């Protein structure tokens, strides 16, 4: 089984992963490297082959993980929540896609293939649909997941399965633009969608809230930017809601809340990174 390359901070794919030809490229994740100026720069790297997007051969509606799909229904907003705060012992994952999700057995198996122990915690219904919750731990340690790259791989694995088994979701997901059967009609303006807020949250930590356009590797990039300026990430929650990503980080500086001056540095660093064009877009 493939492993995450922890030393370099990037993800790699197995030698047997297919490239080119008639197959689609694998989902890409972005890792970071430190520049001399201290500003992080995204560096493209492929996700492990088991996270490669597989395009469904049948057009939707289709049979999906024991769920249902109704072509006449309005397509709901897919949501994937990775919660590190709710449980001290496990990472809690919540998946919602209206009332279209079934037992998600294939998703559970895909997560187990990452070396994880997956327990279905509960299922509940509300006005937004059916919510499937899982408790996930590292199989080798029995503890919750702390590695941001593994957390991002979990998130993209779930989205990959949603694109495969619920192809109609591609019009509601950022990754659907490249790997889905139908790209999103709505285009997200990054300048408008990006918001950074920092609040004091107790005597020894602050709460950092980031909202921006979603893309592969975003969770890894955010953690890297925060830690590059010597801020400690104590816990996190990362929500994918359609085309947007919403992240909450409990952070501290030397076991104290972040002072105002450092809050400004952190906010400016995040805004600069999230709003600037990628290397390809800026090349000329």
mmCIF file of C-alpha atoms in Angstrom:
data_model
loop_
_atom_site.group_PDB
_atom_site.id
_atom_site.type_symbol
_atom_site.label_atom_id
_atom_site.label_comp_id
_atom_site.label_asym_id
_atom_site.label_seq_id
_atom_site.Cartn_x
_atom_site.Cartn_y
_atom_site.Cartn_z
ATOM 1 C CA UNK A 1 0.000 0.000 0.000
ATOM 2 C CA UNK A 2 1.200 3.435 -0.844
ATOM 3 C CA UNK A 3 2.323 5.719 1.935
ATOM 4 C CA UNK A 4 2.396 9.447 2.433
ATOM 5 C CA UNK A 5 5.772 11.047 1.952
ATOM 6 C CA UNK A 6 6.056 12.876 5.250
ATOM 7 C CA UNK A 7 9.635 14.063 4.951
ATOM 8 C CA UNK A 8 9.141 16.206 1.853
ATOM 9 C CA UNK A 9 5.648 17.348 2.662
ATOM 10 C CA UNK A 10 4.350 16.083 -0.664
ATOM 11 C CA UNK A 11 2.224 13.184 -1.778
ATOM 12 C CA UNK A 12 3.393 10.578 -4.264
ATOM 13 C CA UNK A 13 1.683 8.010 -6.440
ATOM 14 C CA UNK A 14 2.598 4.382 -6.870
ATOM 15 C CA UNK A 15 4.796 3.351 -9.817
ATOM 16 C CA UNK A 16 1.836 1.498 -11.288
ATOM 17 C CA UNK A 17 -0.385 4.572 -11.485
ATOM 18 C CA UNK A 18 -1.575 5.161 -15.043
ATOM 19 C CA UNK A 19 -0.693 8.401 -16.747
ATOM 20 C CA UNK A 20 -1.587 9.849 -20.121
ATOM 21 C CA UNK A 21 -3.320 7.789 -22.776
ATOM 22 C CA UNK A 22 -7.058 7.851 -22.696
ATOM 23 C CA UNK A 23 -7.263 7.866 -18.914
ATOM 24 C CA UNK A 24 -7.910 10.979 -16.883
ATOM 25 C CA UNK A 25 -5.099 12.475 -14.814
ATOM 26 C CA UNK A 26 -5.050 11.838 -11.085
ATOM 27 C CA UNK A 27 -6.344 14.441 -8.670
ATOM 28 C CA UNK A 28 -3.573 16.856 -7.825
ATOM 29 C CA UNK A 29 -2.591 17.990 -4.393
ATOM 30 C CA UNK A 30 -0.472 21.034 -3.629
ATOM 31 C CA UNK A 31 2.366 20.938 -1.148
ATOM 32 C CA UNK A 32 4.589 23.795 -0.121
ATOM 33 C CA UNK A 33 8.219 24.682 0.044
ATOM 34 C CA UNK A 34 9.807 27.457 2.053
ATOM 35 C CA UNK A 35 11.240 30.346 0.080
ATOM 36 C CA UNK A 36 14.020 32.599 1.232
ATOM 37 C CA UNK A 37 11.540 35.368 1.984
ATOM 38 C CA UNK A 38 9.535 33.120 4.272
ATOM 39 C CA UNK A 39 6.505 33.126 1.927
ATOM 40 C CA UNK A 40 5.227 29.689 1.038
ATOM 41 C CA UNK A 41 4.792 28.780 -2.601
ATOM 42 C CA UNK A 42 2.499 26.020 -3.888
ATOM 43 C CA UNK A 43 4.295 23.104 -5.494
ATOM 44 C CA UNK A 44 2.222 20.670 -7.505
ATOM 45 C CA UNK A 45 2.440 16.981 -6.679
ATOM 46 C CA UNK A 46 0.231 14.037 -7.537
ATOM 47 C CA UNK A 47 -1.958 12.395 -4.969
ATOM 48 C CA UNK A 48 -1.511 8.684 -4.305
ATOM 49 C CA UNK A 49 -2.960 6.494 -7.029
ATOM 50 C CA UNK A 50 -5.757 5.313 -4.763
ATOM 51 C CA UNK A 51 -7.156 8.861 -4.772
ATOM 52 C CA UNK A 52 -7.156 9.095 -8.561
ATOM 53 C CA UNK A 53 -10.510 10.175 -9.900
ATOM 54 C CA UNK A 54 -12.364 7.563 -11.885
ATOM 55 C CA UNK A 55 -14.960 8.963 -14.291
ATOM 56 C CA UNK A 56 -18.279 7.104 -14.260
ATOM 57 C CA UNK A 57 -19.068 5.546 -17.611
ATOM 58 C CA UNK A 58 -22.816 5.945 -17.246
ATOM 59 C CA UNK A 59 -24.459 9.362 -17.292
ATOM 60 C CA UNK A 60 -26.446 10.240 -14.211
ATOM 61 C CA UNK A 61 -28.877 9.348 -12.717
ATOM 62 C CA UNK A 62 -27.244 6.071 -11.663
ATOM 63 C CA UNK A 63 -27.178 3.540 -8.838
ATOM 64 C CA UNK A 64 -24.891 4.961 -6.167
ATOM 65 C CA UNK A 65 -23.675 3.249 -3.001
ATOM 66 C CA UNK A 66 -27.198 2.055 -2.153
ATOM 67 C CA UNK A 67 -28.431 5.635 -2.460
ATOM 68 C CA UNK A 68 -30.863 7.155 -4.908
ATOM 69 C CA UNK A 69 -30.719 9.815 -7.576
ATOM 70 C CA UNK A 70 -33.672 11.669 -9.051
ATOM 71 C CA UNK A 71 -33.024 13.639 -12.203
ATOM 72 C CA UNK A 72 -35.996 15.918 -11.539
ATOM 73 C CA UNK A 73 -34.808 16.934 -8.064
ATOM 74 C CA UNK A 74 -32.744 20.068 -7.530
ATOM 75 C CA UNK A 75 -29.152 19.024 -6.962
ATOM 76 C CA UNK A 76 -28.258 19.619 -3.296
ATOM 77 C CA UNK A 77 -25.003 21.109 -2.084
ATOM 78 C CA UNK A 78 -22.460 18.393 -1.172
ATOM 79 C CA UNK A 79 -20.820 18.849 2.220
ATOM 80 C CA UNK A 80 -17.794 17.112 3.712
ATOM 81 C CA UNK A 81 -16.806 18.071 7.263
ATOM 82 C CA UNK A 82 -13.551 16.923 8.879
ATOM 83 C CA UNK A 83 -13.806 17.668 12.588
ATOM 84 C CA UNK A 84 -10.819 17.458 14.923
ATOM 85 C CA UNK A 85 -12.536 19.178 17.863
ATOM 86 C CA UNK A 86 -15.559 17.061 18.752
ATOM 87 C CA UNK A 87 -13.721 13.952 19.961
ATOM 88 C CA UNK A 88 -10.387 13.676 21.792
ATOM 89 C CA UNK A 89 -9.837 10.154 20.459
ATOM 90 C CA UNK A 90 -11.010 10.152 16.832
ATOM 91 C CA UNK A 91 -11.357 12.330 13.745
ATOM 92 C CA UNK A 92 -15.052 12.819 13.001
ATOM 93 C CA UNK A 93 -16.072 12.960 9.346
ATOM 94 C CA UNK A 94 -19.562 14.004 8.266
ATOM 95 C CA UNK A 95 -20.854 13.651 4.697
ATOM 96 C CA UNK A 96 -24.072 15.169 3.380
ATOM 97 C CA UNK A 97 -25.590 15.286 -0.101
ATOM 98 C CA UNK A 98 -29.282 15.945 0.421
ATOM 99 C CA UNK A 99 -31.091 12.624 0.834
ATOM 100 C CA UNK A 100 -29.108 10.882 -1.926
ATOM 101 C CA UNK A 101 -26.455 9.095 0.122
ATOM 102 C CA UNK A 102 -26.779 5.413 0.946
ATOM 103 C CA UNK A 103 -24.696 3.284 3.311
ATOM 104 C CA UNK A 104 -21.403 4.619 1.817
ATOM 105 C CA UNK A 105 -19.767 1.195 2.089
ATOM 106 C CA UNK A 106 -17.451 1.937 -0.846
ATOM 107 C CA UNK A 107 -16.356 5.183 0.785
ATOM 108 C CA UNK A 108 -15.653 3.353 4.040
ATOM 109 C CA UNK A 109 -13.576 0.767 2.175
ATOM 110 C CA UNK A 110 -11.630 3.491 0.357
ATOM 111 C CA UNK A 111 -10.792 5.104 3.706
ATOM 112 C CA UNK A 112 -9.744 1.752 5.158
ATOM 113 C CA UNK A 113 -7.352 1.362 2.221
ATOM 114 C CA UNK A 114 -5.545 4.449 3.547
ATOM 115 C CA UNK A 115 -4.592 2.514 6.681
ATOM 116 C CA UNK A 116 -7.459 3.864 8.745
ATOM 117 C CA UNK A 117 -9.905 2.294 11.167
ATOM 118 C CA UNK A 118 -13.374 3.509 10.238
ATOM 119 C CA UNK A 119 -16.467 3.184 12.428
ATOM 120 C CA UNK A 120 -19.845 4.487 11.334
ATOM 121 C CA UNK A 121 -20.911 6.634 14.262
ATOM 122 C CA UNK A 122 -24.483 7.590 13.397
ATOM 123 C CA UNK A 123 -26.889 8.765 10.734
ATOM 124 C CA UNK A 124 -29.445 11.516 11.238
ATOM 125 C CA UNK A 125 -31.841 13.530 9.109
ATOM 126 C CA UNK A 126 -32.666 17.227 9.186
ATOM 127 C CA UNK A 127 -33.932 19.846 6.762
ATOM 128 C CA UNK A 128 -30.635 19.780 4.811
ATOM 129 C CA UNK A 129 -30.747 16.027 4.237
ATOM 130 C CA UNK A 130 -29.167 12.815 5.485
ATOM 131 C CA UNK A 131 -25.968 13.186 7.515
ATOM 132 C CA UNK A 132 -23.528 10.249 7.653
ATOM 133 C CA UNK A 133 -20.962 10.459 10.454
ATOM 134 C CA UNK A 134 -17.817 8.363 10.806
ATOM 135 C CA UNK A 135 -15.217 8.090 13.558
ATOM 136 C CA UNK A 136 -11.765 7.583 12.049
ATOM 137 C CA UNK A 137 -8.489 6.631 13.727
ATOM 138 C CA UNK A 138 -5.048 5.659 12.507
ATOM 139 C CA UNK A 139 -4.965 1.863 12.385
ATOM 140 C CA UNK A 140 -1.313 1.687 13.445
ATOM 141 C CA UNK A 141 -1.590 4.033 16.454
ATOM 142 C CA UNK A 142 -5.275 3.857 17.367
ATOM 143 C CA UNK A 143 -5.338 7.657 17.607
ATOM 144 C CA UNK A 144 -7.066 10.448 15.718
ATOM 145 C CA UNK A 145 -5.497 11.762 12.516
ATOM 146 C CA UNK A 146 -3.101 14.678 13.024
ATOM 147 C CA UNK A 147 -1.119 14.734 9.772
ATOM 148 C CA UNK A 148 -2.609 17.489 7.544
ATOM 149 C CA UNK A 149 -1.617 15.640 4.363
ATOM 150 C CA UNK A 150 -3.470 12.518 5.470
ATOM 151 C CA UNK A 151 -6.477 14.649 6.444
ATOM 152 C CA UNK A 152 -6.443 16.204 2.979
ATOM 153 C CA UNK A 153 -6.162 12.760 1.381
ATOM 154 C CA UNK A 154 -9.197 11.651 3.401
ATOM 155 C CA UNK A 155 -11.144 14.678 2.177
ATOM 156 C CA UNK A 156 -10.230 14.148 -1.476
ATOM 157 C CA UNK A 157 -10.924 10.413 -1.250
ATOM 158 C CA UNK A 158 -14.464 11.171 -0.062
ATOM 159 C CA UNK A 159 -14.973 13.753 -2.818
ATOM 160 C CA UNK A 160 -13.557 11.305 -5.381
ATOM 161 C CA UNK A 161 -16.101 8.674 -4.368
ATOM 162 C CA UNK A 162 -18.898 11.246 -4.483
ATOM 163 C CA UNK A 163 -17.905 12.193 -8.032
ATOM 164 C CA UNK A 164 -17.812 8.526 -9.001
ATOM 165 C CA UNK A 165 -21.041 7.309 -7.413
ATOM 166 C CA UNK A 166 -22.970 10.589 -7.595
ATOM 167 C CA UNK A 167 -21.775 12.150 -10.889
ATOM 168 C CA UNK A 168 -24.487 14.803 -10.658
ATOM 169 C CA UNK A 169 -22.518 16.268 -7.723
ATOM 170 C CA UNK A 170 -19.750 17.410 -10.103
ATOM 171 C CA UNK A 171 -21.701 20.564 -10.977
ATOM 172 C CA UNK A 172 -21.657 21.491 -7.286
ATOM 173 C CA UNK A 173 -18.005 20.710 -6.460
ATOM 174 C CA UNK A 174 -14.820 22.602 -7.311
ATOM 175 C CA UNK A 175 -13.117 19.344 -8.365
ATOM 176 C CA UNK A 176 -15.992 18.731 -10.787
ATOM 177 C CA UNK A 177 -14.520 21.348 -13.139
ATOM 178 C CA UNK A 178 -11.669 18.986 -14.024
ATOM 179 C CA UNK A 179 -12.735 15.522 -12.961
ATOM 180 C CA UNK A 180 -16.541 15.490 -13.086
ATOM 181 C CA UNK A 181 -19.030 14.845 -15.867
ATOM 182 C CA UNK A 182 -20.408 18.380 -15.658
ATOM 183 C CA UNK A 183 -18.379 21.425 -14.546
ATOM 184 C CA UNK A 184 -19.890 23.951 -12.138
ATOM 185 C CA UNK A 185 -21.860 26.704 -13.850
ATOM 186 C CA UNK A 186 -21.011 29.171 -11.105
ATOM 187 C CA UNK A 187 -17.535 30.685 -11.037
ATOM 188 C CA UNK A 188 -16.212 31.703 -7.626
ATOM 189 C CA UNK A 189 -14.531 35.106 -7.409
ATOM 190 C CA UNK A 190 -11.640 34.422 -5.035
ATOM 191 C CA UNK A 191 -11.339 38.069 -3.966
ATOM 192 C CA UNK A 192 -14.997 38.159 -2.959
ATOM 193 C CA UNK A 193 -15.144 34.645 -1.478
ATOM 194 C CA UNK A 194 -11.998 34.883 0.659
ATOM 195 C CA UNK A 195 -12.425 36.057 4.256
ATOM 196 C CA UNK A 196 -10.008 35.824 7.192
ATOM 197 C CA UNK A 197 -11.162 36.402 10.777
ATOM 198 C CA UNK A 198 -9.277 35.914 14.047
ATOM 199 C CA UNK A 199 -10.877 35.955 17.494
ATOM 200 C CA UNK A 200 -9.642 35.436 21.036
ATOM 201 C CA UNK A 201 -10.950 32.096 22.276
ATOM 202 C CA UNK A 202 -9.961 31.648 25.890
ATOM 203 C CA UNK A 203 -6.826 32.430 27.908
ATOM 204 C CA UNK A 204 -4.398 30.389 25.827
ATOM 205 C CA UNK A 205 -5.594 30.303 22.212
ATOM 206 C CA UNK A 206 -7.258 32.150 19.343
ATOM 207 C CA UNK A 207 -9.776 31.040 16.737
ATOM 208 C CA UNK A 208 -8.795 31.512 13.085
ATOM 209 C CA UNK A 209 -11.633 31.271 10.543
ATOM 210 C CA UNK A 210 -10.837 31.057 6.819
ATOM 211 C CA UNK A 211 -13.375 31.026 3.979
ATOM 212 C CA UNK A 212 -12.257 30.765 0.372
ATOM 213 C CA UNK A 213 -12.745 28.937 -2.924
ATOM 214 C CA UNK A 214 -12.067 25.221 -2.608
ATOM 215 C CA UNK A 215 -9.281 23.409 -4.446
ATOM 216 C CA UNK A 216 -7.162 20.279 -3.949
ATOM 217 C CA UNK A 217 -4.444 20.618 -1.313
ATOM 218 C CA UNK A 218 -5.996 23.639 0.394
ATOM 219 C CA UNK A 219 -5.915 22.157 3.910
ATOM 220 C CA UNK A 220 -2.216 21.332 3.619
ATOM 221 C CA UNK A 221 -1.409 24.790 2.300
ATOM 222 C CA UNK A 222 -3.270 26.594 5.084
ATOM 223 C CA UNK A 223 -1.534 24.620 7.838
ATOM 224 C CA UNK A 224 1.853 25.242 6.205
ATOM 225 C CA UNK A 225 1.313 29.007 6.018
ATOM 226 C CA UNK A 226 0.226 29.151 9.662
ATOM 227 C CA UNK A 227 3.134 27.095 10.997
ATOM 228 C CA UNK A 228 5.670 28.931 8.806
ATOM 229 C CA UNK A 229 5.255 31.998 11.028
ATOM 230 C CA UNK A 230 5.704 29.915 14.206
ATOM 231 C CA UNK A 231 2.019 29.735 15.117
ATOM 232 C CA UNK A 232 0.880 26.464 16.648
ATOM 233 C CA UNK A 233 -2.227 24.717 15.321
ATOM 234 C CA UNK A 234 -3.950 23.044 18.277
ATOM 235 C CA UNK A 235 -7.017 21.714 16.462
ATOM 236 C CA UNK A 236 -8.951 22.222 13.264
ATOM 237 C CA UNK A 237 -12.198 21.724 11.404
ATOM 238 C CA UNK A 238 -12.311 21.777 7.621
ATOM 239 C CA UNK A 239 -15.659 22.034 5.822
ATOM 240 C CA UNK A 240 -16.173 21.580 2.106
ATOM 241 C CA UNK A 241 -19.511 23.120 1.125
ATOM 242 C CA UNK A 242 -19.979 22.913 -2.613
ATOM 243 C CA UNK A 243 -17.496 25.250 -4.299
ATOM 244 C CA UNK A 244 -16.343 26.818 -1.026
ATOM 245 C CA UNK A 245 -14.085 25.717 1.814
ATOM 246 C CA UNK A 246 -14.488 26.886 5.400
ATOM 247 C CA UNK A 247 -11.717 26.159 7.894
ATOM 248 C CA UNK A 248 -11.552 26.775 11.633
ATOM 249 C CA UNK A 249 -8.240 26.540 13.461
ATOM 250 C CA UNK A 250 -7.557 26.883 17.171
ATOM 251 C CA UNK A 251 -4.121 28.477 17.198
ATOM 252 C CA UNK A 252 -1.684 29.918 19.713
ATOM 253 C CA UNK A 253 1.697 31.592 19.920
ATOM 254 C CA UNK A 254 3.870 30.309 22.766
ATOM 255 C CA UNK A 255 0.777 28.930 24.510
ATOM 256 C CA UNK A 256 -0.962 32.305 24.440
ATOM 257 C CA UNK A 257 -3.583 33.923 22.187
ATOM 258 C CA UNK A 258 -2.181 35.576 19.088
ATOM 259 C CA UNK A 259 -1.409 39.249 19.695
ATOM 260 C CA UNK A 260 -2.885 41.892 17.391
ATOM 261 C CA UNK A 261 0.317 42.537 15.468
ATOM 262 C CA UNK A 262 0.824 38.848 14.743
ATOM 263 C CA UNK A 263 -2.845 38.509 13.806
ATOM 264 C CA UNK A 264 -2.252 41.094 11.092
ATOM 265 C CA UNK A 265 0.829 39.234 9.819
ATOM 266 C CA UNK A 266 -1.106 35.956 9.706
ATOM 267 C CA UNK A 267 -4.101 37.531 7.982
ATOM 268 C CA UNK A 268 -1.942 39.265 5.363
ATOM 269 C CA UNK A 269 0.039 36.069 4.670
ATOM 270 C CA UNK A 270 -3.132 34.047 4.125
ATOM 271 C CA UNK A 271 -4.782 36.700 1.954
ATOM 272 C CA UNK A 272 -1.657 37.077 -0.175
ATOM 273 C CA UNK A 273 -1.380 33.344 -0.740
ATOM 274 C CA UNK A 274 -5.075 32.656 -1.361
ATOM 275 C CA UNK A 275 -5.705 35.586 -3.700
ATOM 276 C CA UNK A 276 -2.557 35.530 -5.798
ATOM 277 C CA UNK A 277 -2.578 33.689 -9.158
ATOM 278 C CA UNK A 278 -0.908 30.318 -9.525
ATOM 279 C CA UNK A 279 2.464 30.038 -11.272
ATOM 280 C CA UNK A 280 0.843 28.946 -14.544
ATOM 281 C CA UNK A 281 -1.668 31.800 -14.503
ATOM 282 C CA UNK A 282 1.039 34.344 -13.776
ATOM 283 C CA UNK A 283 3.519 33.004 -16.364
ATOM 284 C CA UNK A 284 4.076 34.983 -19.521
#
